[in-house]
Phi, psi and omega in degrees: 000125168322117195319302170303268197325285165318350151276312166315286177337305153307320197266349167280347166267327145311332183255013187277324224261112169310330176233139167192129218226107168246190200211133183266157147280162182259151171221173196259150185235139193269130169280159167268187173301154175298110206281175177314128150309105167238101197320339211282339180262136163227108202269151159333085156338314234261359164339165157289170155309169202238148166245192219297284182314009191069000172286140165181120190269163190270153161004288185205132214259115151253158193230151179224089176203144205273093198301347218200133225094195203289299177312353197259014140322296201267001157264023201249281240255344176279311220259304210285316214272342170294299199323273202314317182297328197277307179282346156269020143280096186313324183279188188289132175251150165279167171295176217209102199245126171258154167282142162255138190248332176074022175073013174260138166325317179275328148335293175325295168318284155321283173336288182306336143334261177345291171322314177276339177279355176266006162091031169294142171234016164198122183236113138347059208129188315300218193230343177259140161321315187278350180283295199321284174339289185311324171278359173258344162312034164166152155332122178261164211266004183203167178315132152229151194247059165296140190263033114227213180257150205241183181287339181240195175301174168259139196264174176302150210073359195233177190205157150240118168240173174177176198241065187314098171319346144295311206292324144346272180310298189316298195307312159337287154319311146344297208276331178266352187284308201283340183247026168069016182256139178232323195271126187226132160287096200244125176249111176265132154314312223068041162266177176322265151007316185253351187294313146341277184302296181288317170266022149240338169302313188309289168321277187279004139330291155285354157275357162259008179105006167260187183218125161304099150265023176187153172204135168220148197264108208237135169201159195095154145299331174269033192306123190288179185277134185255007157344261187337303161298331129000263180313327195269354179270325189263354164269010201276166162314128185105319206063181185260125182245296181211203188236096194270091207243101163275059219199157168280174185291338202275309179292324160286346171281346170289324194282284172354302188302321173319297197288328174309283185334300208269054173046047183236002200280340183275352198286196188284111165242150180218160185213170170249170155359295150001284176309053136213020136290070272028068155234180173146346170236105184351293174345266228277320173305344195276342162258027170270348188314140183102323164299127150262154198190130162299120199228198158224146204312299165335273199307319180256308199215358153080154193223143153317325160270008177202132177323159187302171177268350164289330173296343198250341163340272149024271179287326217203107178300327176320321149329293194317146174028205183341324196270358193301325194311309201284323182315300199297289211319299166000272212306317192310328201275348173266337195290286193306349192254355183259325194266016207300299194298349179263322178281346174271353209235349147233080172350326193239019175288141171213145185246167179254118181243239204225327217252334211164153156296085168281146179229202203222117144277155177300016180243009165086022153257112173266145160296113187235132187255125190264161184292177171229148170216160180241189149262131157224128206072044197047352183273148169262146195220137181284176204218087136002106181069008153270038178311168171181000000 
């Protein structure tokens, strides 16, 4: 077994545990310039130096995440994916403690106590929405990184990260804005997710000078035929630049052949995530080939700090299908927690992460710009050069 995978292993044996508290060696590091003064953060001093690169983690690490409850599916795979960032990291680590919140608001609370009285100088969590709220009513007394959105702003000292369907939609725009497409065309479930995902596509669409000039409204499991609306859509005055397909995959292999028909299959198409929900079998998949669609870098084509996601399958149920998303998130929330203080101290700073490229806005929303993959052969494939 590899020097990495007996750590995953620990740390997957380890976490099993409510609390669990390990300790890196320290090594010594050339510090960088001192970073930017930013009011809304107030870091330890008293940390090691950062190195060039900016990394720098804190003293001692609390993770806030609900073990236990409704949440501790989806915190399982959150919890294994820290893990795996924390022990294929080399460098000096904090000691590394988890909380269990059991997914309550007050739990949420009660953690973050605990914590600070065990002398944690940075926090992690929590991970339900209704925790983050709780902990976003007032300033906070050391960095804190929740790991989703809260009903408000993140009050000072605090962040949000999360794998937010906004961030989706903007980048989308981004990506048709950067190939000259402004007349766009939308097809949505309505769902959260795309309801979300569209009115930030929407938002920055038009602030670059395009326009939704249409949304037709796809519902069922069945959708019936939108040829006709289609075609009168693709006749419109201005024409069709492209197609902004908001729909799970199951629902987009109906519609496709439709956008051939009615002259639409050529144009620029894009999705959100969303599209490789019910997919998986090539057959059938072969007809999203060719969409582009937001992903994370980890999921489609693997990152340098961590084994393929077939490899760590394998090993690690937590990896697996649907939960590989929440892994990478995982890896991203120890990655944002080593780099916090170099992305609040500079704006225009960013790390490459499991999930996307993140940065730090000043209002303590990290930004995540998602990777792109298309389908080919029914298979999914990173999609090379599309930044945008």
């Amino acid at each position: 077994m590899s020097k990495w995978m007996l750590g995953a292993a620990v740390a997957a044996t380890l976490a099993g545990c409510t609390t669990v508290r390990v300790a890196g060696p320290g090594t010594e590091s050339e510090a960088p310039a001192p970073p930017a003064v930013n009011p809304h953060w107030n870091f330890d001093p008293a940390r090691a130096a950062g190195d060039r690169d900016g990394y720098r983690p804190p003293r001692k690490l609390a993770v806030l995440l609900p073990m236990s409850g409704e949440l501790a599916t989806a915190a399982a795979p959150v919890r294994d994916g820290l893990l795996a960032g924390y022990y294929a990291e080399r460098r000096e680590k904090p000691e590394l403690v988890f909380y269990d919140t059991g997914g309550a608001p007050s739990g949420a609370i009660g953690a973050r106590e605990r914590a600070l009285a065990e002398g944690a100088d940075q926090i992690v969590g929590p991970l339900g929405r209704d925790e983050v709220s709780s902990l976003f009513n007032a300033a906070q007394a050391v960095p804190l990184l929740a790991l989703n959105r809260g009903n408000t702003a993140p009050p000072d000292n605090a962040a949000d990260f999360s794998l937010a369907p906004e961030d989706e939609g903007a980048a989308a725009a981004a990506y048709l804005l950067a190939r000259n497409a402004r007349q766009v065309l939308v097809l949505s479930n309505g769902d959260d997710h795309a309801l979300r995902s569209v009115d930030s596509f929407r938002s920055r669409l038009e602030a670059g000078g395009g326009a939704i000039v249409g949304t037709l409204a796809i519902t069922g499991d069945q959708p019936g035929d939108q040829t006709p609306a289609l075609r009168a859509a693709a006749s419109r005055e201005g024409g069709i630049d492209a197609v902004l397909i908001a729909l799970r995959g199951n629902e987009a292999r109906l519609l496709t052949p439709q956008l051939f028909a009615a002259g639409l299959g050529q144009k620029l198409l894009v999705a959100t995530s969303q599209l490789v929900s019910g997919t998986g079998t090539p057959d059938e998949d072969r007809a999203l080939d060719g969409i582009a669609f937001a992903s994370e870098p980890w999921t489609t084509g693997g990152i340098a700090a961590l084994p393929s996601p077939q490899t760590l399958a394998g090993d690690l149920p937590t990896a697996r299908g649907p939960a590989a998303r929440l892994f990478a998130f995982g890896y991203d929330a120890w990655l944002l927690s080593a780099y916090l203080q170099h992305l609040a101290g500079d704006p225009e700073a960013s790390v490459d992460g499991a999930t996307g490229r993140l940065s730090l806005n000043p209002g303590g929303n990290v930004v995540r710009m998602p990777a792109w993959a298309t389908f080919r052969n029914g298979i999914v494939v990173p999609l090379a050069g599309a930044g945008g």
